[in-house]
Amino acid sequence: QVQLVQSGAEVKKPGASVKVSCKASGYTFTGSYIYWVRQAPGQGLEWMGWINPNTGATNYAQKFQGRVTVTGDTSISTAYMELRRLRSDDTAVFYCARSMGGWSDAFDIWGQGTLVTVSS
Amino acid sequence: DIQMTQSPSSLSASVGDRVTITCRASQSISTYLNWYQQNPGKAPKLLIYAASRLQSGVPSRFSGSGSGTDFTLTISSLQPEDFATYYCQQSYRTPRTFGQGTKVDIK
């Protein structure tokens, strides 16, 4: 079945970096954009950026510009999100999601989420 | 950025109730509006896309309407599994902003 499976929970110290993976299966990886969304504890959903796995093109929310990099490895159908210079307020669950493309660009498939805890 | 404002932020309802959640965009977004449901500890789930199109596998008690700046999500007869948080999201412009969420809990 179509699914996105993310890497496991991480604990990082302030100032460190984290890299979360998102492995796609059940569909053609290069056929759909992958988005990344952050959700702080008890808070709402925050769009971080996207990658076009076919071309490698990316786009990031201004809030994360300079701290986030999204990449893709088509050979293993996996997208990655790296967040650098972590702060305590980066503690959150990070989701990858597939865009259904076309006119609506809604996110029809989501990964299970990866909890990143930033603590000294 | 386009701001998305949902109302109410929370509501209490009973099984069988008709529930309506509204979402307002800070500028016109045509029908580039999507609705998601999120249960605690789970990833969001797409319910409605393009303002009114029901995602495959989603029960028909869910419906969406609206265009321009004002949108609604309606649950015609609330079921126990519908107690969750609902988010709207615009896909008209980058960044793809979300509403702050509406939590539906049991009265």
Tab-separated table of C-alpha atoms in Angstrom:
chain	number	residue	atom	x	y	z
A	1	GLN	CA	0.000	0.000	0.000
A	2	VAL	CA	0.998	3.609	-0.400
A	3	GLN	CA	2.865	4.761	2.677
A	4	LEU	CA	5.547	6.999	4.078
A	5	VAL	CA	7.651	5.594	6.910
A	6	GLN	CA	9.765	7.969	8.961
A	7	SER	CA	12.830	7.419	11.085
A	8	GLY	CA	12.641	7.101	14.839
A	9	ALA	CA	12.605	9.601	17.660
A	10	GLU	CA	15.684	11.707	18.333
A	11	VAL	CA	17.061	13.564	21.333
A	12	LYS	CA	19.445	16.395	20.546
A	13	LYS	CA	21.281	19.106	22.430
A	14	PRO	CA	20.782	22.772	21.627
A	15	GLY	CA	22.956	23.822	18.708
A	16	ALA	CA	23.064	20.353	17.198
A	17	SER	CA	21.480	19.170	13.928
A	18	VAL	CA	18.924	16.474	13.224
A	19	LYS	CA	18.180	14.627	10.003
A	20	VAL	CA	14.832	12.881	9.645
A	21	SER	CA	14.161	10.384	6.861
A	22	CYS	CA	10.916	9.575	5.087
A	23	LYS	CA	10.812	6.404	2.979
A	24	ALA	CA	8.113	6.154	0.344
A	25	SER	CA	6.605	2.933	-0.930
A	26	GLY	CA	3.668	1.830	-3.041
A	27	TYR	CA	3.915	4.635	-5.568
A	28	THR	CA	6.412	6.328	-7.871
A	29	PHE	CA	8.549	8.477	-5.575
A	30	THR	CA	9.486	10.931	-8.302
A	31	GLY	CA	5.852	11.517	-9.199
A	32	SER	CA	4.788	13.556	-6.165
A	33	TYR	CA	6.149	16.408	-4.090
A	34	ILE	CA	7.049	15.657	-0.480
A	35	TYR	CA	6.264	18.277	2.157
A	36	TRP	CA	7.519	18.636	5.726
A	37	VAL	CA	5.296	19.863	8.546
A	38	ARG	CA	6.192	20.631	12.164
A	39	GLN	CA	3.916	20.305	15.164
A	40	ALA	CA	5.143	21.554	18.532
A	41	PRO	CA	3.654	19.920	21.646
A	42	GLY	CA	-0.004	20.863	21.973
A	43	GLN	CA	0.230	23.214	19.002
A	44	GLY	CA	-0.975	23.329	15.415
A	45	LEU	CA	0.571	22.380	12.105
A	46	GLU	CA	3.344	24.457	10.562
A	47	TRP	CA	4.509	24.060	6.969
A	48	MET	CA	8.285	23.930	6.620
A	49	GLY	CA	9.019	23.248	2.977
A	50	TRP	CA	8.841	20.869	0.067
A	51	ILE	CA	10.943	18.942	-2.412
A	52	ASN	CA	10.193	17.837	-5.927
A	53	PRO	CA	11.916	14.437	-5.863
A	54	ASN	CA	12.039	14.355	-9.651
A	55	THR	CA	14.118	17.509	-10.049
A	56	GLY	CA	15.478	18.062	-6.572
A	57	ALA	CA	13.926	21.533	-6.475
A	58	THR	CA	13.046	22.771	-3.003
A	59	ASN	CA	11.145	25.592	-1.353
A	60	TYR	CA	11.255	26.563	2.311
A	61	ALA	CA	9.155	28.653	4.642
A	62	GLN	CA	10.903	31.905	5.378
A	63	LYS	CA	10.889	31.075	9.082
A	64	PHE	CA	13.223	28.124	8.472
A	65	GLN	CA	15.359	29.568	5.669
A	66	GLY	CA	19.034	28.984	6.345
A	67	ARG	CA	18.381	26.305	8.991
A	68	VAL	CA	16.568	23.617	7.025
A	69	THR	CA	17.570	21.496	4.060
A	70	VAL	CA	15.314	18.974	2.354
A	71	THR	CA	16.890	16.406	0.052
A	72	GLY	CA	15.855	13.260	-1.754
A	73	ASP	CA	17.480	10.003	-2.804
A	74	THR	CA	15.523	8.551	-5.696
A	75	SER	CA	17.506	5.295	-5.611
A	76	ILE	CA	15.897	4.404	-2.285
A	77	SER	CA	12.706	6.500	-2.560
A	78	THR	CA	13.595	8.479	0.533
A	79	ALA	CA	13.315	12.141	1.427
A	80	TYR	CA	15.267	13.796	4.220
A	81	MET	CA	14.787	16.895	6.316
A	82	GLU	CA	17.775	18.315	8.141
A	83	LEU	CA	17.288	21.066	10.727
A	84	ARG	CA	20.382	22.786	12.074
A	85	ARG	CA	21.211	24.953	15.072
A	86	LEU	CA	18.468	23.347	17.094
A	87	ARG	CA	16.813	25.292	19.907
A	88	SER	CA	14.578	24.083	22.707
A	89	ASP	CA	11.551	25.472	20.892
A	90	ASP	CA	12.296	23.151	17.975
A	91	THR	CA	11.054	20.280	20.129
A	92	ALA	CA	8.237	18.923	17.999
A	93	VAL	CA	6.879	16.105	15.920
A	94	PHE	CA	7.988	16.406	12.318
A	95	TYR	CA	5.827	14.900	9.578
A	96	CYS	CA	6.492	14.247	5.936
A	97	ALA	CA	3.492	14.225	3.645
A	98	ARG	CA	2.848	13.489	-0.001
A	99	SER	CA	1.137	16.024	-2.191
A	100	MET	CA	-1.630	14.535	-4.282
A	101	GLY	CA	-0.592	17.015	-6.916
A	102	GLY	CA	-2.862	18.258	-9.596
A	103	TRP	CA	-4.981	21.255	-8.890
A	104	SER	CA	-5.535	20.909	-5.158
A	105	ASP	CA	-2.044	20.026	-3.893
A	106	ALA	CA	-3.540	18.546	-0.720
A	107	PHE	CA	-1.497	16.171	1.434
A	108	ASP	CA	-3.072	12.758	0.983
A	109	ILE	CA	-0.477	10.477	2.601
A	110	TRP	CA	1.369	11.288	5.819
A	111	GLY	CA	4.261	9.667	7.605
A	112	GLN	CA	3.755	8.540	11.181
A	113	GLY	CA	5.747	11.474	12.537
A	114	THR	CA	9.151	11.755	14.182
A	115	LEU	CA	9.497	13.282	17.640
A	116	VAL	CA	12.583	15.432	18.003
A	117	THR	CA	13.366	16.527	21.546
A	118	VAL	CA	15.884	19.315	22.037
A	119	SER	CA	17.205	19.435	25.569
A	120	SER	CA	20.453	20.098	27.332
B	1	ASP	CA	1.601	34.946	4.003
B	2	ILE	CA	-2.079	34.012	3.850
B	3	GLN	CA	-3.560	33.769	7.333
B	4	MET	CA	-6.144	31.076	8.005
B	5	THR	CA	-8.516	31.589	10.933
B	6	GLN	CA	-10.779	28.837	12.194
B	7	SER	CA	-13.767	29.180	14.458
B	8	PRO	CA	-14.536	28.061	16.975
B	9	SER	CA	-11.213	26.970	18.508
B	10	SER	CA	-13.062	24.248	20.341
B	11	LEU	CA	-16.571	22.909	20.678
B	12	SER	CA	-18.418	20.315	22.668
B	13	ALA	CA	-20.979	18.144	20.950
B	14	SER	CA	-22.857	14.894	21.338
B	15	VAL	CA	-22.998	11.827	19.151
B	16	GLY	CA	-25.522	12.467	16.403
B	17	ASP	CA	-25.109	16.254	16.431
B	18	ARG	CA	-24.566	18.278	13.298
B	19	VAL	CA	-21.275	20.152	13.602
B	20	THR	CA	-20.011	23.047	11.506
B	21	ILE	CA	-16.499	24.474	11.571
B	22	THR	CA	-15.603	27.613	9.676
B	23	CYS	CA	-12.326	28.720	8.147
B	24	ARG	CA	-11.587	32.198	6.854
B	25	ALA	CA	-8.647	33.162	4.641
B	26	SER	CA	-7.008	36.581	4.823
B	27	GLN	CA	-7.321	36.887	1.047
B	28	SER	CA	-9.196	35.081	-1.683
B	29	ILE	CA	-7.949	31.548	-2.288
B	30	SER	CA	-10.600	30.409	-4.755
B	31	THR	CA	-11.283	26.805	-3.726
B	32	TYR	CA	-7.689	25.916	-2.821
B	33	LEU	CA	-8.766	24.780	0.623
B	34	ASN	CA	-8.235	21.424	2.323
B	35	TRP	CA	-9.481	19.936	5.595
B	36	TYR	CA	-7.658	17.451	7.823
B	37	GLN	CA	-8.613	15.473	10.904
B	38	GLN	CA	-6.062	14.681	13.585
B	39	ASN	CA	-6.485	12.316	16.512
B	40	PRO	CA	-4.148	12.579	19.511
B	41	GLY	CA	-0.734	11.102	18.808
B	42	LYS	CA	-1.591	10.438	15.178
B	43	ALA	CA	-0.729	12.018	11.866
B	44	PRO	CA	-3.324	14.236	10.203
B	45	LYS	CA	-5.709	12.621	7.735
B	46	LEU	CA	-7.039	14.314	4.613
B	47	LEU	CA	-10.833	14.634	4.639
B	48	ILE	CA	-11.739	17.220	2.020
B	49	TYR	CA	-9.688	18.768	-0.777
B	50	ALA	CA	-10.415	21.584	-3.185
B	51	ALA	CA	-12.977	22.907	-0.689
B	52	SER	CA	-15.669	20.333	-1.372
B	53	ARG	CA	-14.210	17.119	-2.758
B	54	LEU	CA	-14.404	14.142	-0.432
B	55	GLN	CA	-11.181	12.192	-0.170
B	56	SER	CA	-11.507	8.513	-1.065
B	57	GLY	CA	-12.537	6.394	1.902
B	58	VAL	CA	-13.851	9.306	3.980
B	59	PRO	CA	-17.438	8.862	5.212
B	60	SER	CA	-20.086	10.877	3.429
B	61	ARG	CA	-21.183	12.550	6.672
B	62	PHE	CA	-18.238	14.895	6.088
B	63	SER	CA	-18.751	17.696	3.606
B	64	GLY	CA	-17.062	20.946	2.703
B	65	SER	CA	-18.203	24.120	1.040
B	66	GLY	CA	-17.129	27.641	0.269
B	67	SER	CA	-14.950	29.662	-2.047
B	68	GLY	CA	-13.002	32.872	-1.958
B	69	THR	CA	-12.337	33.586	1.721
B	70	ASP	CA	-15.024	31.694	3.643
B	71	PHE	CA	-15.250	27.939	4.018
B	72	THR	CA	-17.072	25.405	6.145
B	73	LEU	CA	-16.584	21.805	7.175
B	74	THR	CA	-19.770	20.047	8.216
B	75	ILE	CA	-20.191	16.736	9.970
B	76	SER	CA	-23.828	15.794	9.454
B	77	SER	CA	-24.125	13.322	12.338
B	78	LEU	CA	-21.194	13.194	14.722
B	79	GLN	CA	-19.846	9.718	15.436
B	80	PRO	CA	-17.619	8.637	18.352
B	81	GLU	CA	-14.572	8.381	16.086
B	82	ASP	CA	-15.044	12.004	14.953
B	83	PHE	CA	-13.932	13.504	18.253
B	84	ALA	CA	-10.643	14.983	17.096
B	85	THR	CA	-8.973	18.210	16.025
B	86	TYR	CA	-9.696	19.603	12.568
B	87	TYR	CA	-7.432	21.850	10.521
B	88	CYS	CA	-8.009	23.812	7.355
B	89	GLN	CA	-5.115	24.534	5.011
B	90	GLN	CA	-4.775	26.734	1.956
B	91	SER	CA	-2.898	25.472	-1.078
B	92	TYR	CA	-3.222	28.692	-3.098
B	93	ARG	CA	0.143	30.177	-2.225
B	94	THR	CA	3.414	29.185	-0.604
B	95	PRO	CA	3.761	28.926	2.367
B	96	ARG	CA	0.887	26.449	2.647
B	97	THR	CA	-0.570	27.825	5.857
B	98	PHE	CA	-2.885	25.991	8.250
B	99	GLY	CA	-5.618	27.233	10.512
B	100	GLN	CA	-4.987	26.992	14.242
B	101	GLY	CA	-7.276	23.985	14.597
B	102	THR	CA	-10.703	23.243	16.052
B	103	LYS	CA	-10.946	20.639	18.774
B	104	VAL	CA	-14.217	18.705	18.870
B	105	ASP	CA	-14.824	16.962	22.158
B	106	ILE	CA	-17.612	15.137	23.885
B	107	LYS	CA	-20.285	17.160	25.622
